[in-house]
Each structure stands twice: as C-alpha cells, then as structure tokens.
CSV table of C-alpha atoms and ligand atoms in Angstrom, one decimal:
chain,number,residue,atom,x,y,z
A,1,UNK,CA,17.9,-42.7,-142.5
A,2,UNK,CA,14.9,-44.5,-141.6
A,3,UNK,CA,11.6,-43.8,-142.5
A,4,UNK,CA,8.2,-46.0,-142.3
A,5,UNK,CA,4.8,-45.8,-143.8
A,6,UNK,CA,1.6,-47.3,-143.6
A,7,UNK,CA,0.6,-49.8,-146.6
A,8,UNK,CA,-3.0,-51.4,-145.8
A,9,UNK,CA,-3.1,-50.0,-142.4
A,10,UNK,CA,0.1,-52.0,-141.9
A,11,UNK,CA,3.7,-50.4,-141.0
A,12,UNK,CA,6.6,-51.2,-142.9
A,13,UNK,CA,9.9,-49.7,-141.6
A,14,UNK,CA,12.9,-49.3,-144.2
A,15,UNK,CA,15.7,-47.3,-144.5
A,16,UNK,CA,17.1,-45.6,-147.8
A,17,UNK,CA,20.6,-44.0,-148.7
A,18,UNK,CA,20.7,-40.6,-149.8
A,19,UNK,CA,21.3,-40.5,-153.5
A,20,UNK,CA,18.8,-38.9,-155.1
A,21,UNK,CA,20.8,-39.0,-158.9
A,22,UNK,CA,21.0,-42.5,-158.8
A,23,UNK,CA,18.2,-43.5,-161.1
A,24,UNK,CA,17.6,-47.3,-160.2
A,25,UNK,CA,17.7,-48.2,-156.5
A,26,UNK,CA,19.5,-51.6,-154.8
A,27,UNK,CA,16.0,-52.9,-153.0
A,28,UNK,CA,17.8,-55.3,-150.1
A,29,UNK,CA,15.5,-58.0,-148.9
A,30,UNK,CA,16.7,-59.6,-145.4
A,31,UNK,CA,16.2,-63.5,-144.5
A,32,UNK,CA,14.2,-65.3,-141.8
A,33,UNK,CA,14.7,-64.1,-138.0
A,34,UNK,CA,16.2,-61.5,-139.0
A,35,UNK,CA,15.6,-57.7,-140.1
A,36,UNK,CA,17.2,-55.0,-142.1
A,37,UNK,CA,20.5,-54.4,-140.1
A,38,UNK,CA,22.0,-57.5,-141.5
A,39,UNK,CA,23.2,-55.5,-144.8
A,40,UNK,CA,25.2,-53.2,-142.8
A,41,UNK,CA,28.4,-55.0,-143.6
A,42,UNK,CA,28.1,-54.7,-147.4
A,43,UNK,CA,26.7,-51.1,-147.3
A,44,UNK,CA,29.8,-49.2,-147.1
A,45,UNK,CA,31.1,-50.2,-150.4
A,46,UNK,CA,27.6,-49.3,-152.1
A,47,UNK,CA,28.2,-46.2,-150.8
A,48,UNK,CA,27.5,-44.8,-154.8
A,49,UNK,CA,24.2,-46.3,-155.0
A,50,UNK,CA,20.7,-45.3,-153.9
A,51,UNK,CA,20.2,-48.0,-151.1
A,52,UNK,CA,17.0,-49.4,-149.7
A,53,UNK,CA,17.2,-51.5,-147.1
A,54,UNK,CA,13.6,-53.0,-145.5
A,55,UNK,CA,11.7,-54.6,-143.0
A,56,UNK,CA,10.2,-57.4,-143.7
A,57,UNK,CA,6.3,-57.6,-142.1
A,58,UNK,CA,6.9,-59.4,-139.0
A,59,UNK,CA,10.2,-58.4,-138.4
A,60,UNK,CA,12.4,-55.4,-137.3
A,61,UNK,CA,10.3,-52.2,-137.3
A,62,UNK,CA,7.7,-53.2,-139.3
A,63,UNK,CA,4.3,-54.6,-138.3
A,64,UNK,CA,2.8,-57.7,-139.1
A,65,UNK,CA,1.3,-59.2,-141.6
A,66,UNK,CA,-2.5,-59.6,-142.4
A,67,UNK,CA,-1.8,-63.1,-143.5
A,68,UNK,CA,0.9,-65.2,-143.3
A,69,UNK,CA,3.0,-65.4,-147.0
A,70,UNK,CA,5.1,-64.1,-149.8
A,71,UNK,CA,2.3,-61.6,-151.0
A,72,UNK,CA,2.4,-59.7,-147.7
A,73,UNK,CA,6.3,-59.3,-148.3
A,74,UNK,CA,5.9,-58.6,-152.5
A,75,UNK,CA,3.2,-55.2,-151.1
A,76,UNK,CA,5.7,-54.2,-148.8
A,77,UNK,CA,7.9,-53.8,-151.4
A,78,UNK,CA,5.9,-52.2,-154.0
A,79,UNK,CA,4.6,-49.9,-151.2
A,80,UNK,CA,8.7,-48.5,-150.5
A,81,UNK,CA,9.2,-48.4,-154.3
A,82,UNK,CA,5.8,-45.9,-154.9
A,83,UNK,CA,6.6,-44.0,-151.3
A,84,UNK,CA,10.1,-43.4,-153.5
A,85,UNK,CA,8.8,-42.3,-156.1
A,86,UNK,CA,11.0,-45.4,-158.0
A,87,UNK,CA,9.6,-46.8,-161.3
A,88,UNK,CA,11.9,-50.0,-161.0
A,89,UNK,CA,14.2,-51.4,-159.0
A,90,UNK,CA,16.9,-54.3,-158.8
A,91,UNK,CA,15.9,-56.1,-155.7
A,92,UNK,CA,18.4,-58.2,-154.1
A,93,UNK,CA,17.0,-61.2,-151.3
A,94,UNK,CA,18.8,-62.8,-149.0
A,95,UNK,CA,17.6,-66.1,-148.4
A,96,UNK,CA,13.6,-65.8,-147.5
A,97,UNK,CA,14.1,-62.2,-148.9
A,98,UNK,CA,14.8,-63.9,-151.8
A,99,UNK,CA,11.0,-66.1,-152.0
A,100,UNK,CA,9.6,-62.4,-151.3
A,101,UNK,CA,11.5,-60.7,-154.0
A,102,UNK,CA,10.5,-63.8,-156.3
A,103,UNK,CA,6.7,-63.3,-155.7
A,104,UNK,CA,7.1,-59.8,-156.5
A,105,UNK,CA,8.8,-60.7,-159.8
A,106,UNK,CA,5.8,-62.3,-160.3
A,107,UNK,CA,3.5,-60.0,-159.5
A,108,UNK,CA,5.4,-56.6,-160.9
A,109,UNK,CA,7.8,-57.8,-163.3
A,110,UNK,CA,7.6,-54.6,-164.8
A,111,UNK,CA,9.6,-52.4,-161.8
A,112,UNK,CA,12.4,-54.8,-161.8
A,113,UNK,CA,15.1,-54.0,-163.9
A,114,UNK,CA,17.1,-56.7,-161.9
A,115,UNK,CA,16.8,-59.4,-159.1
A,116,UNK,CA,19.6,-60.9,-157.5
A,117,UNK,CA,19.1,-64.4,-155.5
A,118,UNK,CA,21.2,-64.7,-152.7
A,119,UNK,CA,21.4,-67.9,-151.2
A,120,UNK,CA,18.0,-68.1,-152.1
A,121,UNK,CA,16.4,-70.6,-155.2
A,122,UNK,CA,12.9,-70.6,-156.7
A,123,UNK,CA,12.1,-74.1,-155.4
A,124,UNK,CA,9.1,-75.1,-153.4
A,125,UNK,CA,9.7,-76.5,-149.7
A,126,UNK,CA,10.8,-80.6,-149.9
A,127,UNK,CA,8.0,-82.2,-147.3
A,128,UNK,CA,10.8,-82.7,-145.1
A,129,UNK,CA,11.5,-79.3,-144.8
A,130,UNK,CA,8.1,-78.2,-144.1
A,131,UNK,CA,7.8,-80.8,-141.3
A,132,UNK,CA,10.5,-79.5,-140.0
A,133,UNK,CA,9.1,-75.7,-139.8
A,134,UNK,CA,5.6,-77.1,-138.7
A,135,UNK,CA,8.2,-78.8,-135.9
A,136,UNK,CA,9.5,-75.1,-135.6
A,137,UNK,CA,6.1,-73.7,-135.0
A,138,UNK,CA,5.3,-75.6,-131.9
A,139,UNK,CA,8.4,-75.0,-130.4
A,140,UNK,CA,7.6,-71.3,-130.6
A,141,UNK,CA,3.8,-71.3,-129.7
A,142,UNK,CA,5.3,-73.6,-126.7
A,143,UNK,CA,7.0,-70.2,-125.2
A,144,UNK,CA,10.8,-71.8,-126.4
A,145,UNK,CA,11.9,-68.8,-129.1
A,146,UNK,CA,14.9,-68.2,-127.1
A,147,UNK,CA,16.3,-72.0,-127.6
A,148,UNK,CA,14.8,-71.6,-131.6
A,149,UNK,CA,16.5,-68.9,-132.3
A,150,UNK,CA,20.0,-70.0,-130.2
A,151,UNK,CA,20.1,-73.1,-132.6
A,152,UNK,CA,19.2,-71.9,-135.5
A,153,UNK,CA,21.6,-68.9,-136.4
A,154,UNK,CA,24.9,-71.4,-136.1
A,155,UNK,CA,24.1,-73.9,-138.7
A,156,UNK,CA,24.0,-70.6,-141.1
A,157,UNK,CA,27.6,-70.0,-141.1
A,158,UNK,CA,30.4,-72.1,-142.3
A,159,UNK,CA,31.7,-74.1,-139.2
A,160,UNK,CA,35.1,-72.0,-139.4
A,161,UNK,CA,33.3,-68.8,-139.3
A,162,UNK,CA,31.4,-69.6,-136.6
A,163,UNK,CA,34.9,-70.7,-134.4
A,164,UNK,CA,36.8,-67.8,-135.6
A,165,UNK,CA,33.6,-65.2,-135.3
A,166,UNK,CA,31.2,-66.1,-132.1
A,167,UNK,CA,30.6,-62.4,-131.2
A,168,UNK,CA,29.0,-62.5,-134.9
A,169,UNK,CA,26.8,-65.0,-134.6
A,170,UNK,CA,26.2,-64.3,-130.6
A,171,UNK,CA,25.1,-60.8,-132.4
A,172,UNK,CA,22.6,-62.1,-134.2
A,173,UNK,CA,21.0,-64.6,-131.6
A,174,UNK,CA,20.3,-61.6,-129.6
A,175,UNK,CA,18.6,-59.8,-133.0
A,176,UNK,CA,16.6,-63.0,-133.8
A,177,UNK,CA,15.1,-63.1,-130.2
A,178,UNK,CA,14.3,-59.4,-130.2
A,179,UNK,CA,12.0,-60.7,-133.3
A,180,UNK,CA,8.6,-61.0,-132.4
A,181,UNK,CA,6.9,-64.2,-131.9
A,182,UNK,CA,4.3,-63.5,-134.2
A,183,UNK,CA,6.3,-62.4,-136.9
A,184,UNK,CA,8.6,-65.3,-137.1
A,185,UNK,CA,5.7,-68.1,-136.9
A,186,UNK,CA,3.9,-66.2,-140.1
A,187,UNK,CA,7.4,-66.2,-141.7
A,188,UNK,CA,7.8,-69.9,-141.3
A,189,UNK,CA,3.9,-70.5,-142.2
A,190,UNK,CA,5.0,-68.3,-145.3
A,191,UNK,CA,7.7,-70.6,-146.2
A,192,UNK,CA,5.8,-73.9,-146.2
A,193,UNK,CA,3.0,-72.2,-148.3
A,194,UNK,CA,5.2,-70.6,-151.0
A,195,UNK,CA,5.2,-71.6,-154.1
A,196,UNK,CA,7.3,-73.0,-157.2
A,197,UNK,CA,9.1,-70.4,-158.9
A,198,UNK,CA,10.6,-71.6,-162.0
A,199,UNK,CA,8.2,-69.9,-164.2
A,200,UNK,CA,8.8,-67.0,-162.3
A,201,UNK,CA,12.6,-67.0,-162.9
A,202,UNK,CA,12.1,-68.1,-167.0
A,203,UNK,CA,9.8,-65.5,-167.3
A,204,UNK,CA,11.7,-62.8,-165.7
A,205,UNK,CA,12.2,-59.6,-167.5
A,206,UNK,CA,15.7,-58.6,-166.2
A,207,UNK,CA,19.1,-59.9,-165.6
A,208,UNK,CA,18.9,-62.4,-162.5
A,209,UNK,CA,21.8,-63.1,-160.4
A,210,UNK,CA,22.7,-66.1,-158.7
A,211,UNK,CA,24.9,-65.3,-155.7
A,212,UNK,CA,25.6,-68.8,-153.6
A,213,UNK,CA,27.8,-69.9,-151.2
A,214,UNK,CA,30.2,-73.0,-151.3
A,215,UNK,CA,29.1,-74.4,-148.1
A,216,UNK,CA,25.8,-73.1,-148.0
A,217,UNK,CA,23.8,-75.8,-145.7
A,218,UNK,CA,20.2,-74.2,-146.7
A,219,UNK,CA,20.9,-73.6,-149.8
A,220,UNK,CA,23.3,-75.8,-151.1
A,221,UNK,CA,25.2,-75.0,-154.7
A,222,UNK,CA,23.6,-77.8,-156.8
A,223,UNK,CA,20.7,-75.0,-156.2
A,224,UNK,CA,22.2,-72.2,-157.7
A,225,UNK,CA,23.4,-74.6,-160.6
A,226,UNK,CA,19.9,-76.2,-161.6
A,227,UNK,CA,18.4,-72.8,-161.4
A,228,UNK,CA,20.9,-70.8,-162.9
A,229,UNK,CA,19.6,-71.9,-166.4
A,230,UNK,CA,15.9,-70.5,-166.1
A,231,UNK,CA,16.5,-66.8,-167.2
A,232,UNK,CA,17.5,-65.3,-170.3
A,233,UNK,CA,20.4,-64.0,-168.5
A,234,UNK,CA,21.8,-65.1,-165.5
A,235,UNK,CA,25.4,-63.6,-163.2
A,236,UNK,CA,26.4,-66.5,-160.8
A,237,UNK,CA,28.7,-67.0,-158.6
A,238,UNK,CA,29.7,-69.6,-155.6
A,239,UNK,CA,31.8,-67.9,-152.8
A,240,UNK,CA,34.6,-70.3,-151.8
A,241,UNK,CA,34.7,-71.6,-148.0
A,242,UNK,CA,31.5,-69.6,-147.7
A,243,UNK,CA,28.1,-70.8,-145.7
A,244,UNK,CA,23.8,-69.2,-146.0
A,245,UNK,CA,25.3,-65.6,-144.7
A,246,UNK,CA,28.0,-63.8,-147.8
A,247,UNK,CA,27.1,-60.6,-146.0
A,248,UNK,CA,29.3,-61.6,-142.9
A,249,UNK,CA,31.2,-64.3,-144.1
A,250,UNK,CA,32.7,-62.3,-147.4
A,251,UNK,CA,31.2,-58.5,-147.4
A,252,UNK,CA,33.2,-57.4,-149.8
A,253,UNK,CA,33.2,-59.8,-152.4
A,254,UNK,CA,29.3,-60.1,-151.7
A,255,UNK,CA,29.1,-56.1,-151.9
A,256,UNK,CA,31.4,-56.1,-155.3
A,257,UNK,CA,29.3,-58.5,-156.9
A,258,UNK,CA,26.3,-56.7,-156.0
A,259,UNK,CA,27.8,-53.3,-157.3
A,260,UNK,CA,28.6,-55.1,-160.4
A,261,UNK,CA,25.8,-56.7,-161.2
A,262,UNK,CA,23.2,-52.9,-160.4
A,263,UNK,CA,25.3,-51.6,-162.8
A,264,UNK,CA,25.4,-54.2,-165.3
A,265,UNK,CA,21.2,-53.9,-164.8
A,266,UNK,CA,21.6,-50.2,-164.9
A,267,UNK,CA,23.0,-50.0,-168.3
A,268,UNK,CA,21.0,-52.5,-169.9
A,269,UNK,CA,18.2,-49.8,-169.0
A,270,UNK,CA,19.9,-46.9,-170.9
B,1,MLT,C1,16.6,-67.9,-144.4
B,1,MLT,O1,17.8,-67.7,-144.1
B,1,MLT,O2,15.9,-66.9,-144.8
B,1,MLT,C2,16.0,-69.3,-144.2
B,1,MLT,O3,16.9,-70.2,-143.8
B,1,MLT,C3,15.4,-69.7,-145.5
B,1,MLT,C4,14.8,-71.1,-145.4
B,1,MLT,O4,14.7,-71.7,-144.3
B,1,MLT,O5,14.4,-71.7,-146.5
C-alpha cells in the first residue's frame, strides 16, 4: 500500500507491508536514479516481515529536497518511522540508500536496531569520482538526462546479466528517465558533499551487515572488506558472479540474507 506524508512541508511517498505484529520493521533505502520499486524482486520472500519501502526526496513519489544531501534523506526516514509509530528499525540501503541510511545512523543511532550496507561503504567520494558527478551535472543541466541515464544503468550489472537480461536493465532506463531532473542533480550534489563514515560505522549501536557483490564496479569488494572491521558486529557476504544491483542479479539470496540478518537484529532486541 502506499501512503505519503508531509515532513517540513516536503512529501515523501513510501510504501509499507501489512504486518502489524511484527515489532521491528525492514526500512529499504533505494540507490541513485532510481526509486522504491527496485525492491520488488526481494519482497516476496520477506513476505513475514513488516516492510517499508521509500522514496527517496527527489525521486519516485516523493518531492524534493530543501537542500541537496544526506540529511534530507536521514528526515525522511525518521519522518516514515514516527508516521509508523516505529521506535527502531533495521534499515537496509542500497547503494546511495546506503550514504542516507549511514547519516541517519549518525544522527538517530538510537532507532536502529540494525543497518545493512548493500553495495554501499562508509567512504567519502575519491576526487576522481566527484569530478566525474560535477561532469554528470552538466550533462543534465545541458537538457541530455535521457543519454545519462541510458549509460549509466548498464555498467551496474555484471556484463553477463546485462546479455542475458536487457529487458531488466531496458526497465530501469525507462524508470531512471521518469526521475526528475531536479532530483537526480541534488542526489549527485549529495554524493560529492557526503561525508566520511567510519566513525559512524565504529560507533554504531547495532549489528551492521555488509552485503557486496563479486563484480561490483561501484563498489568493489576490497570495500566491503576494509569496512567490514569498523563495528562491533558485522554479517558479510560477497555474492559470486554478482555486479552494484543483488536485488536483480540474485533476489533470493539477497532476500535470505536480509531475512536472516532482521531476525538475527530482532533477537538481539529481546
Ligand atoms: C548508486 O547506485 O546509488 C550509485 O551508483 C552510488 C554512487 O555512485 O556512489
């Protein structure tokens, strides 16, 4: 069911399972370009679990930001979980989801009884990345989204994915260019601002998983590996022949492990 709300005077669209009984609710964070609906292949087997699934300001239903950033994506959060009536939650982010769901750790360690990193890392943007989102930037402001977006979603799959899947990846092209300009150029200004999140993850107050994918081009495993070490406790796992996107390219391991690690969160809670 989907639902929004107003947080600031800004709309945030999400959609939550019905499971009233289940205490502790999976929070899903999407990544950049892209908006709730990418979880839908994993949902099914978390069937059990009180699911939340948002958009992120900028993107899907949701309106845009006030400023550009992390913080913007942290309230949104916090805004669902209070609208729920939900004291804590393990929050799971894909990618940029995961910088958002690290600045909330940050800023409400205390509703998290777990967060789970997927292809995501606490590390601030290398210069050459950032150059290459300011590069980004103009290309949008210069009216060329459509070419952006075309280019971008391919290099997030492993190549044999992309051969053997194209109306997957053809799928999401046409989702990223439904995206609003707007929303994508404060995500990317977002990105280059955010910062280091080591602390964040030695600090955390909750199990933290590290899901990562073998072939991961974004996010490559030497990542997951020299963050895995930060928190007290730490769940990881590298998905063989995998690329930046385990919710297409292996939906039920990725759902499993998510289901595993909730309840694993869940009990420590008891
Ligand atoms: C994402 O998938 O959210 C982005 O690729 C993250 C990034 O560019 O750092």
């Amino acid at each position: 069911m989907k639902y929004s709300l107003l947080a600031n005077g800004h709309r945030i669209a999400y959609s939550a399972s019905a499971r009233p009984n289940s205490t502790i609710p999976l929070v899903l964070l999407h990544g950049f370009c892209e908006d709730s609906t990418i979880w839908a292949p994993v949902l099914p087997r978390l069937r059990k679990l009180r699911t939340v699934c948002i958009d992120l300001p900028g993107f899907g239903g949701s309106g845009q930001p006030l400023a550009p950033g992390m913080e913007a994506c942290s309230e949104a959060v916090c805004a669902v979980l209070n609208e729920l009536g939900a004291e804590r939650c393990v929050l799971a982010g894909h990618s940029m989801g995961g910088y958002a769901a690290l600045a909330f750790a940050r800023n409400h360690p205390e509703r998290l009884a777990g967060l789970a990193l997927v292809h995501s890392h606490p590390f601030e943007d290398s210069p050459e990345r950032k150059e290459n989102r300011r590069r980004g930037i103009e290309m949008l402001q210069s009216g060329k989204k459509d070419l952006y977006v075309a280019q971008l979603f391919p290099g997030l799959f492993a190549p044999d994915f992309v051969r053997e899947n194209p109306a997957v990846v053809e799928a999401l092209i046409r989702q990223g260019r439904k995206q609003p300009e707007a929303g994508i150029i404060a995500a990317l200004e977002g990105m280059i601002n955010r910062v280091d999140h080591q602390d964040t993850l030695k600090t955390a107050p909750c199990p933290v998983l590290f899901l990562g994918g073998e072939l991961d081009a974004i996010v490559p495993p030497e990542w997951n590996l020299k963050s895995a070490h930060l928190p007290d406790i730490a769940d990881v796992h590298l998905l063989a022949g995998v690329g930046h996107m385990a919710m297409f390219e292996a939906p039920e391991q990725t759902a499993d492990i998510l289901l595993r690690f909730w309840h694993f969160c869940e009990n420590s809670f008891k």
